[in-house]
XYZ file of C-alpha atoms in Angstrom:
655
model
C 91.418 127.406 118.924
C 90.673 126.179 122.303
C 90.111 129.780 123.873
C 87.489 130.302 121.012
C 85.538 127.194 122.279
C 85.856 128.239 126.041
C 84.478 131.626 124.592
C 81.288 129.872 123.349
C 80.774 128.248 125.883
C 81.336 131.030 128.493
C 79.092 133.295 126.838
C 76.122 130.708 126.183
C 76.735 129.837 122.590
C 77.208 126.171 122.958
C 74.021 125.765 125.299
C 71.775 127.872 122.839
C 73.257 125.332 120.157
C 72.299 122.285 122.188
C 69.143 123.326 123.965
C 67.945 125.735 121.560
C 66.352 129.219 121.699
C 63.060 130.755 120.983
C 62.778 134.007 118.667
C 62.878 136.207 121.878
C 66.374 135.309 122.971
C 65.264 132.994 125.726
C 67.430 129.332 126.123
C 64.943 126.360 126.454
C 65.451 124.220 129.755
C 66.904 127.206 131.739
C 66.076 130.610 133.571
C 66.886 133.467 131.620
C 67.863 137.269 131.756
C 65.693 139.976 130.349
C 67.363 141.632 127.410
C 66.942 145.079 127.215
C 64.372 146.232 124.204
C 63.258 142.419 123.542
C 59.722 141.773 124.432
C 58.890 138.288 126.138
C 62.557 137.808 127.006
C 63.826 136.683 130.708
C 61.183 134.024 130.891
C 61.708 131.146 132.946
C 61.759 128.068 130.735
C 63.108 125.363 133.173
C 59.891 123.140 132.297
C 60.017 124.186 128.523
C 63.084 122.004 126.928
C 62.152 121.789 123.291
C 62.138 124.089 120.515
C 58.908 124.092 118.612
C 58.374 126.032 114.953
C 55.009 127.284 114.319
C 55.860 126.600 110.586
C 58.710 124.334 110.084
C 58.413 124.087 106.351
C 58.989 127.792 105.952
C 62.603 127.652 104.903
C 65.017 130.067 103.523
C 66.952 127.890 100.820
C 69.591 130.921 100.355
C 70.041 131.317 103.960
C 69.568 127.309 104.494
C 67.628 128.246 107.934
C 63.789 128.130 109.109
C 62.151 131.521 108.999
C 59.355 130.342 111.408
C 58.643 132.147 114.753
C 60.481 129.429 117.307
C 59.055 128.791 120.844
C 59.899 126.894 123.940
C 57.622 124.241 124.914
C 57.398 121.234 127.095
C 56.076 118.700 124.785
C 56.152 118.016 121.120
C 53.137 117.120 119.393
C 52.803 113.304 118.778
C 49.919 113.379 116.595
C 48.446 115.725 114.111
C 46.538 118.989 115.145
C 43.751 120.037 112.543
C 42.055 122.682 114.363
C 42.609 125.038 117.096
C 40.272 123.186 119.313
C 42.856 120.583 119.355
C 45.883 123.153 120.007
C 43.514 123.989 123.214
C 42.865 120.508 124.139
C 46.555 119.400 123.656
C 47.766 122.592 126.166
C 45.105 122.016 128.701
C 45.993 117.974 128.714
C 49.874 118.379 128.283
C 50.873 121.605 129.835
C 52.625 122.301 126.495
C 51.067 125.613 125.202
C 52.126 125.828 121.222
C 51.225 129.494 120.485
C 52.680 132.178 121.331
C 53.598 132.875 125.148
C 51.141 135.831 125.579
C 47.973 134.227 124.455
C 46.042 131.937 126.696
C 45.364 128.366 126.071
C 42.012 128.244 127.165
C 41.234 131.169 124.609
C 43.039 129.600 121.482
C 40.008 129.346 119.426
C 38.416 132.620 119.767
C 41.418 134.962 119.784
C 42.120 136.859 116.391
C 45.872 136.769 117.030
C 45.462 133.062 116.861
C 46.691 133.130 112.900
C 49.887 134.803 113.155
C 50.991 133.740 116.585
C 49.630 130.315 116.593
C 51.128 127.052 114.259
C 50.258 126.674 110.909
C 47.006 124.083 110.822
C 47.339 121.252 110.379
C 50.382 120.789 113.009
C 51.742 117.524 111.707
C 53.374 115.334 114.055
C 56.675 115.844 115.397
C 59.416 114.265 117.739
C 62.626 115.720 119.301
C 65.926 115.544 117.917
C 68.479 113.574 120.055
C 70.910 115.758 121.582
C 69.321 118.831 119.857
C 65.904 119.391 121.398
C 64.221 120.470 118.365
C 60.608 119.244 117.544
C 61.063 118.021 114.030
C 57.907 116.594 111.496
C 57.623 112.846 111.359
C 57.234 113.015 107.732
C 59.696 115.375 106.254
C 57.930 115.702 102.566
C 57.740 119.417 103.506
C 61.514 119.797 103.037
C 61.206 118.367 99.731
C 61.280 121.941 97.906
C 64.667 122.496 99.754
C 65.905 119.273 98.811
C 65.285 119.786 94.926
C 66.873 123.213 95.475
C 69.939 121.444 96.805
C 70.081 118.713 93.974
C 69.882 120.668 90.937
C 71.908 118.611 88.775
C 68.839 116.137 88.503
C 65.780 117.787 86.360
C 63.677 114.850 86.402
C 62.712 114.007 90.151
C 61.763 110.442 89.321
C 65.243 109.817 88.099
C 66.291 110.823 91.299
C 64.292 108.670 93.295
C 65.155 105.627 90.939
C 68.723 106.586 92.070
C 68.424 106.590 95.747
C 66.122 103.576 95.640
C 69.170 101.945 93.674
C 71.603 102.977 96.293
C 69.134 101.792 98.926
C 68.795 98.116 97.130
C 72.481 97.747 96.771
C 73.506 99.129 100.243
C 75.130 95.671 101.169
C 76.886 95.297 97.563
C 78.455 98.977 98.127
C 79.632 97.911 101.527
C 81.264 94.940 100.431
C 82.797 96.561 97.550
C 84.557 99.108 99.456
C 85.825 96.423 101.804
C 87.251 94.649 98.612
C 88.886 97.952 97.676
C 90.355 98.339 101.022
C 91.775 94.690 100.825
C 93.039 94.960 97.215
C 95.083 97.919 98.419
C 96.805 96.259 101.506
C 97.412 93.502 99.058
C 98.851 95.622 96.471
C 101.125 97.455 99.119
C 102.866 93.993 99.624
C 103.316 92.278 96.133
C 104.153 95.441 94.018
C 107.752 94.628 94.916
C 107.201 91.680 92.826
C 106.046 92.976 90.087
C 107.502 96.600 90.005
C 110.406 95.564 87.248
C 107.858 94.115 85.215
C 105.400 97.383 85.440
C 108.246 100.001 85.133
C 109.673 98.666 82.083
C 106.518 97.887 80.565
C 105.136 101.342 81.362
C 108.754 103.046 80.206
C 108.303 101.219 76.964
C 104.560 102.056 76.455
C 104.972 105.735 76.860
C 108.114 105.769 74.410
C 106.077 103.578 71.744
C 103.119 105.844 72.445
C 104.868 108.898 71.725
C 106.611 107.186 68.504
C 103.468 106.521 67.303
C 101.837 109.534 67.840
C 104.633 111.469 66.273
C 104.471 109.211 63.363
C 100.798 109.418 62.954
C 101.085 113.273 63.114
C 103.469 113.424 60.339
C 101.734 110.679 58.049
C 98.343 113.376 58.380
C 100.727 116.399 57.368
C 102.035 114.353 54.404
C 98.622 113.094 53.269
C 97.341 116.667 53.762
C 100.198 118.067 51.769
C 99.725 115.395 48.965
C 95.848 114.952 48.958
C 94.076 117.408 50.886
C 90.275 117.295 52.425
C 87.859 118.604 50.764
C 85.474 119.409 53.514
C 84.463 123.080 52.347
C 80.478 123.839 51.871
C 78.684 124.176 48.924
C 79.795 127.687 47.591
C 80.530 129.407 44.139
C 83.302 127.680 42.214
C 85.721 130.684 42.713
C 84.657 131.175 46.405
C 84.682 127.821 47.260
C 88.388 127.378 45.480
C 89.557 130.349 47.504
C 88.189 129.380 50.928
C 89.488 125.529 50.142
C 92.831 126.989 49.672
C 92.903 129.341 52.752
C 91.717 125.961 55.122
C 94.462 124.024 53.469
C 96.966 126.478 54.663
C 95.790 126.919 57.916
C 95.325 123.434 58.407
C 98.483 122.130 57.162
C 100.592 124.715 59.334
C 98.788 123.409 62.121
C 99.843 119.801 61.588
C 103.417 120.629 60.962
C 103.272 122.574 64.104
C 101.912 119.578 66.301
C 103.812 117.256 64.090
C 107.268 119.271 64.966
C 106.212 119.288 68.719
C 105.669 115.855 68.839
C 108.881 115.151 67.281
C 110.714 117.536 69.750
C 108.863 115.901 72.509
C 109.850 112.445 71.213
C 113.268 113.383 70.940
C 113.804 114.771 74.526
C 111.740 111.708 76.054
C 114.193 109.223 74.019
C 117.497 111.195 75.526
C 115.683 111.179 78.902
C 115.169 107.570 78.996
C 118.694 106.876 77.309
C 120.536 109.159 80.078
C 117.992 108.028 82.706
C 117.722 104.009 82.129
C 120.115 103.075 84.961
C 118.350 105.412 87.422
C 114.870 103.056 86.590
C 116.961 100.433 88.141
C 117.040 102.537 91.656
C 113.481 102.956 91.345
C 112.871 99.194 90.911
C 115.044 98.502 93.776
C 113.544 101.341 96.097
C 109.923 99.570 95.625
C 111.254 96.173 96.346
C 112.622 97.539 99.481
C 109.238 99.340 100.434
C 107.399 96.097 100.023
C 109.877 94.390 102.440
C 109.422 97.200 104.817
C 105.379 96.530 104.830
C 106.308 92.898 105.826
C 108.610 93.892 108.816
C 106.225 96.714 109.953
C 103.118 95.663 109.290
C 101.474 98.451 111.435
C 102.050 100.878 108.450
C 99.348 99.657 106.903
C 96.829 100.920 109.568
C 98.240 104.712 109.587
C 95.499 105.952 106.787
C 92.759 104.429 109.342
C 94.656 106.214 112.146
C 95.030 109.257 110.343
C 91.583 109.546 108.878
C 90.221 109.091 112.368
C 92.466 111.864 113.946
C 90.963 114.202 110.759
C 87.455 112.831 111.376
C 87.359 113.695 115.262
C 88.939 117.468 114.686
C 86.428 117.878 111.703
C 83.521 117.399 113.916
C 84.994 119.310 116.950
C 85.968 122.319 114.441
C 81.936 121.908 113.152
C 80.506 122.032 116.389
C 82.472 125.399 117.613
C 81.598 126.936 114.268
C 78.101 126.302 115.108
C 78.691 127.337 118.634
C 80.075 130.676 116.940
C 76.961 131.200 115.107
C 74.783 130.932 118.403
C 77.541 133.215 120.217
C 77.492 137.296 120.343
C 74.628 140.016 121.330
C 71.355 139.539 120.719
C 69.773 141.657 117.529
C 66.483 141.994 116.223
C 65.733 141.002 112.645
C 64.042 144.153 111.105
C 62.168 142.172 108.317
C 61.013 139.644 110.778
C 61.314 140.800 114.358
C 63.049 137.587 115.377
C 65.821 137.930 117.863
C 69.244 136.581 116.372
C 72.648 136.448 118.163
C 75.589 137.918 116.160
C 79.100 138.596 116.860
C 80.140 142.194 116.705
C 83.349 144.343 116.580
C 86.504 142.460 116.907
C 85.027 139.407 118.158
C 83.360 138.538 114.381
C 86.969 137.844 113.065
C 86.931 134.807 115.366
C 85.088 132.648 112.736
C 87.855 133.565 110.071
C 90.611 132.676 113.046
C 88.662 129.409 113.316
C 88.997 128.593 109.537
C 92.389 129.052 109.605
C 92.811 126.865 112.441
C 90.843 124.078 110.308
C 93.635 124.237 107.492
C 96.445 124.732 109.568
C 95.811 121.543 112.347
C 94.360 119.482 109.443
C 97.853 119.976 107.749
C 99.470 118.994 111.405
C 97.763 115.942 111.714
C 98.525 115.019 107.606
C 102.394 115.994 108.806
C 102.281 114.152 112.042
C 101.410 110.857 109.761
C 104.376 111.609 107.540
C 106.905 112.016 110.554
C 105.559 109.026 112.110
C 106.188 106.946 109.182
C 109.404 108.591 108.378
C 110.997 107.769 111.872
C 109.784 104.038 111.589
C 111.283 103.673 107.977
C 114.616 105.339 109.190
C 114.669 103.160 112.054
C 114.323 100.049 109.537
C 116.879 101.293 107.197
C 119.935 101.918 109.877
C 119.077 98.542 111.586
C 121.681 96.289 110.204
C 120.209 93.071 111.730
C 116.432 93.454 110.936
C 115.921 90.699 113.463
C 117.101 93.036 116.111
C 114.118 95.617 115.212
C 112.381 97.406 118.130
C 109.107 95.454 119.015
C 106.926 98.252 118.008
C 108.864 100.967 115.732
C 105.807 102.582 114.473
C 105.065 103.333 118.494
C 108.409 104.246 119.186
C 108.465 106.732 116.190
C 105.160 108.085 117.700
C 106.788 108.816 121.174
C 109.555 110.464 119.690
C 107.549 112.567 117.788
C 105.303 113.932 120.864
C 108.456 114.052 122.685
C 111.017 115.990 120.481
C 109.468 116.912 117.283
C 106.006 118.612 117.739
C 107.358 121.878 116.824
C 109.040 120.845 113.814
C 105.687 119.445 113.032
C 103.935 122.473 113.684
C 106.364 124.642 111.398
C 106.132 122.568 108.600
C 102.495 122.629 108.534
C 102.126 126.465 109.311
C 104.476 126.835 106.094
C 101.811 125.038 104.140
C 99.122 126.837 105.575
C 100.738 130.194 104.470
C 100.408 128.931 100.922
C 97.303 127.380 100.914
C 95.491 130.102 102.641
C 96.084 132.666 99.639
C 95.054 129.934 97.024
C 91.531 129.607 99.117
C 91.034 133.151 98.918
C 91.974 133.427 95.113
C 89.941 130.510 94.475
C 87.017 132.038 96.264
C 87.665 135.695 94.492
C 87.669 133.880 91.005
C 84.358 131.783 91.704
C 82.967 135.239 92.994
C 83.606 136.928 90.055
C 83.351 134.100 87.356
C 81.319 135.573 84.527
C 81.865 139.191 85.566
C 86.045 139.869 85.475
C 87.658 140.496 82.022
C 90.196 138.172 80.068
C 93.264 139.881 81.756
C 91.729 139.703 85.297
C 90.564 135.950 84.939
C 94.156 135.000 83.414
C 95.870 136.701 86.098
C 93.769 134.853 88.856
C 94.019 131.430 87.432
C 97.603 132.060 86.594
C 98.209 132.910 90.414
C 96.369 130.105 91.379
C 98.520 127.685 89.368
C 101.485 129.256 90.582
C 100.613 128.820 94.527
C 99.486 125.211 93.865
C 102.788 124.546 92.241
C 104.551 125.954 95.380
C 102.488 124.468 97.678
C 103.059 120.854 96.188
C 106.952 122.022 95.950
C 106.781 122.621 99.903
C 104.909 119.688 100.664
C 107.767 117.301 99.242
C 110.423 119.344 100.476
C 108.544 119.166 104.011
C 108.284 115.549 103.673
C 112.128 115.000 103.199
C 112.700 117.504 105.947
C 110.464 115.365 108.335
C 112.929 112.565 107.328
C 115.858 114.378 107.785
C 114.854 115.181 111.131
C 113.996 111.649 111.998
C 117.751 110.613 110.726
C 119.640 113.559 112.611
C 117.024 114.976 115.333
C 117.662 118.419 114.105
C 115.259 121.178 113.546
C 112.854 121.988 110.884
C 115.303 124.752 109.577
C 118.090 122.652 109.534
C 116.649 119.280 108.253
C 114.796 121.162 105.621
C 118.561 122.633 104.427
C 120.032 119.270 104.540
C 117.316 117.640 102.683
C 117.297 120.438 99.869
C 121.226 119.919 99.413
C 120.582 116.041 99.184
C 118.035 116.431 96.739
C 119.598 118.808 94.770
C 122.807 116.322 94.490
C 120.516 113.588 93.542
C 118.279 115.616 91.314
C 118.350 113.261 88.176
C 117.316 110.340 90.465
C 114.967 112.239 92.397
C 113.127 113.478 88.851
C 113.261 109.389 87.928
C 111.665 108.160 90.794
C 108.936 111.094 91.011
C 108.183 110.522 87.595
C 108.251 106.738 87.019
C 107.286 105.971 90.427
C 104.264 108.463 90.940
C 103.034 106.963 87.343
C 103.027 103.516 88.805
C 101.255 104.302 91.719
C 98.908 106.135 89.724
C 98.094 103.156 87.697
C 97.762 100.875 90.547
C 95.169 103.289 91.933
C 93.325 102.964 88.628
C 93.773 99.276 88.504
C 92.095 99.070 92.500
C 89.580 101.431 91.099
C 88.553 99.515 87.940
C 88.850 96.001 89.464
C 86.228 97.389 92.343
C 84.209 98.720 89.464
C 84.139 95.604 87.310
C 83.257 93.367 90.534
C 80.474 96.183 91.249
C 79.173 95.377 87.980
C 78.916 91.545 88.015
C 77.687 92.028 91.208
C 74.464 94.487 90.137
C 74.020 92.703 87.211
C 70.883 91.226 88.358
C 69.273 94.339 88.568
C 67.864 94.711 85.168
C 67.395 98.387 85.320
C 70.713 99.755 84.357
C 69.927 103.383 85.465
C 69.970 102.172 88.927
C 73.531 101.047 88.453
C 74.872 104.767 88.229
C 74.814 106.155 91.565
C 76.122 102.822 93.531
C 78.979 102.484 91.077
C 79.796 106.282 90.935
C 79.959 105.902 95.060
C 82.001 102.781 94.864
C 84.368 104.220 92.329
C 85.009 107.285 94.295
C 85.467 105.547 97.692
C 87.877 102.561 96.112
C 89.992 105.529 94.430
C 90.089 107.215 97.820
C 91.031 104.147 99.697
C 93.767 103.417 97.099
C 95.255 106.924 97.122
C 95.129 106.703 101.226
C 97.123 103.435 101.172
C 99.249 104.154 98.302
C 100.218 107.351 99.600
C 101.894 105.775 102.602
C 103.565 103.491 100.025
C 105.004 106.787 98.425
C 105.943 108.263 101.586
C 107.776 105.129 102.508
C 109.760 105.192 98.949
C 110.845 108.756 99.409
C 112.205 108.123 102.603
C 114.129 105.056 101.648
C 115.633 107.261 98.855
C 116.773 110.189 101.309
C 118.109 107.381 103.493
C 119.873 105.872 100.709
C 121.342 109.240 99.492
C 122.831 109.591 102.879
C 124.278 106.468 103.340
C 126.002 106.596 99.774
C 127.291 109.927 100.341
C 128.827 109.149 104.041
C 129.849 105.437 103.601
C 131.743 103.525 100.702
C 131.286 99.841 101.843
C 134.808 99.974 103.263
C 135.582 98.550 106.815
C 134.378 101.203 109.563
C 132.311 102.626 106.469
C 130.140 99.971 106.018
C 126.513 100.348 104.369
C 123.338 100.266 106.161
C 121.389 99.599 102.678
C 119.291 96.507 101.974
C 120.638 93.466 99.646
C 118.341 94.930 96.740
C 119.901 98.382 97.044
C 123.405 96.996 97.478
C 123.111 94.888 94.245
C 121.978 98.465 92.310
C 125.211 99.933 94.119
C 127.426 97.146 93.109
C 125.990 97.303 89.371
C 126.499 101.078 89.409
C 130.133 100.623 90.541
C 131.095 97.535 87.746
C 129.558 100.035 85.072
C 131.489 102.840 86.489
C 134.684 100.734 86.446
C 134.205 99.578 83.009
C 133.655 103.285 81.697
C 136.829 104.582 83.627
C 138.743 101.777 81.519
C 137.359 102.873 78.236
C 138.358 106.292 78.936
C 142.038 105.159 80.433
C 142.316 103.208 76.956
C 141.330 106.332 74.864
C 143.968 108.486 76.772
C 146.830 106.156 76.089
C 145.937 105.778 72.806
C 145.824 109.597 72.270
C 149.160 109.758 74.433
C 150.787 107.200 72.327
C 149.439 108.995 68.807
C 151.543 111.883 70.204
C 154.618 109.869 70.736
C 154.681 108.116 67.364
C 154.427 111.567 65.508
C 158.310 111.521 64.172
C 156.814 108.417 62.119
C 156.015 110.579 59.354
C 159.600 110.832 58.313
C 158.935 107.241 57.052
C 158.348 109.189 53.643
C 161.772 110.303 53.625
C 162.886 106.863 52.277
C 161.566 107.633 48.947
C 164.004 110.875 48.667
C 167.446 109.340 49.478
C 167.425 110.179 52.981
C 170.744 111.593 55.123
C 172.373 108.767 57.432
C 171.679 110.745 60.028
C 167.852 111.062 59.276
C 167.821 106.817 58.746
C 169.544 106.637 62.335
C 166.933 108.979 63.805
C 164.003 106.834 62.147
C 165.536 103.392 63.243
C 165.838 104.643 66.765
C 161.899 105.931 67.046
C 161.057 102.289 65.464
C 162.733 100.252 67.972
C 161.636 102.432 70.875
C 158.338 102.155 69.676
C 158.435 98.616 69.546
C 159.634 98.162 72.810
C 156.695 99.810 73.941
C 154.560 97.700 72.158
C 155.968 94.620 73.041
C 156.271 95.736 76.721
C-alpha cells in the first residue's frame, strides 16, 4: 500500500488532487508538458494556482462530479460578476482571465464564442478551498439539487430544514449527552463486578419465566381455539361461510399446536440447560468480578478504545487520500461526450484500486487485532502475577512493546485470515444488492445462505483469533500453535464457554441498552424546553447511536478481558491443583469458585461411593432368601448355614 501511495505521488496524481488541474490536463501552479492529441495542453500555469469552474452548479448526480469546464486562474472572483464587461474589467485589473485560454480578455464582450467558453452569468462570488485550491461559490444554494438527491428519505424539504435546525440549536446538548454516555460506560465497567451476580440471576430468572409464560399462553390459545373457536370470517352465504370457517379453524388450530409444541420443546431444553449449567453461571459471575478488579489495577485499559479509534481514523483518512490520488492518476484520456481530459488507470494498473480496497479491510482488522493482543498481554500479566502489588508500572505499555518486538507477525496472520473470509462475504453482498429484484428465488436464497455462512465463520474465527492472541501472550508461541492450544482448551471447556458467551454477552448487551436508554432519557429531559417535538427526532437519534457506539467500544474491551481471564483460568486449573509447587495463580473470587466446585464434587463422590457399598452389600446378603425355609422344616445343615450368614452380616453392620 505504501508502494501505491508512492506511485500516485511520482506519477503526479497527488499533485493533481491537491493543486487541481484544468480540462486540458494542465496542473495548476506549475509548468506542464505537452500531451499528444490534447489542445491547450503543456501550458505554464506557474502564476495560475486556483481551479475555476465555468458552471460550478452543473453537477452529475450519478457520477457525483462537476461536469463543467475547469480552468486554472490566478484569482477567484470575490464579488458577483453580472456582465461580460465585468469579466473584462476583472481580468484587466487582477490579471485573472475567467474565459478559455485562447480568448483575449479585452475582447470578451464582443466575441461570439463567449457563450460556450466563458463562465455562466452571473458569476457568483467564490473563495478558494483550504489545501485544495478550488474556487467554491460562497453561496452553496446551487448545490441544493444535489443535496436533495442525496437525502432521498425526506420528501418535504421543510421537514429536513427543521430537523437540521433542531440539530444546530441543540449541538451543545448533543455534545454534553455524548460525554455523559462516555462517562456512564467507564463507570459501568468498574461497578459491573458489584452487580454482576444480581444481573445474571435476574436475567436467568426472567428468561425462564418468560419462556414458561409464553408456552403457557400458546397452549391456552390452542385450547381456547379448540373449545370455542373465533368467528372472523367475512359475510358470505351460510354454507360457504361454514366451509370457510371449518378450513380456517383447522389451519389456525394446527398452527397454534405447532407453535405451542415448539415453545414447549424450547422451554424444556432451556430448563435442562439451566439445570445442568447452573454451576457454570457462578464462574461467569466470578469472571465478571475479577474483570472489574482488572480495570481498577489497570486503569489505562479504559483508554484502549480511544487509541484504537484514533489509529483507525488516521488510517482511514490516509486510505481515502490515496484513493483520491488514484482517481487523478494514470494516462490522460479525452471524454468523447464532453471533450474534457480525464486521467484514468489502464491495463494492470486499474487493479491497484482493488488491491487498495483489500488493504482497507486487512489493515483495519490488523489494528483491531493489535488492540486485542495488547489487552490480552496486559490481562495475562495481571493474572499470572501472584502479588498484585508487584505489577509492572505500565503493563499496557509493556504489552505494546512485546507486541511490536515479537508478535506483529502473529497479529498480521490472524487479521489476514479474517480478511480472506470477509472479502468474499462483501463481494456476495455487493452482488446481492446489484441483483436485487432481478434474481430468482433460488439464487436469492443461495446468496443469502452463503452470506450467512461466511458471517458465522467470520465470527467463529474472530473468537478463535482472540483466544489465540491470549495463548500467544501466555506462551509466546506462533499463531498456528497458539490457535491449536486455544482450540483444545475451548473444546475441553465447551459448556463453560457456552455459558460465559451466552449469559455474559447478554448481560453486556443489556448494559449497552441501559447506557443508551439512560442517555436518551437525559436527552428528553434536556430537550423538553423545545416545544416543537419534531425537532427532537434527529438529535435524539444522533445521541442514541453515539451512546450505543461508545458503550459497544468500551464494553467490548470488558468482553475481551473476560474471555482472556477465562482462558487463563482454564490453563491454570489444567496445570495446577493447589498443592505445594503447583499453587494456583487465580484471584480469590475464582479460588472460591474452585473450592465450591471441589466441595460439590467431593459430596457427589461420597454419594456415589455409598450407593456402590449398598449395592455390594445387597449382593452379599442374597443368601438371606433362605429365611423362608424356616416355615418348611429345614434341615440342620441349612439352619447352621443361615445362622452363620446372619452372624457374618451382623458383624459387618456393627463394624
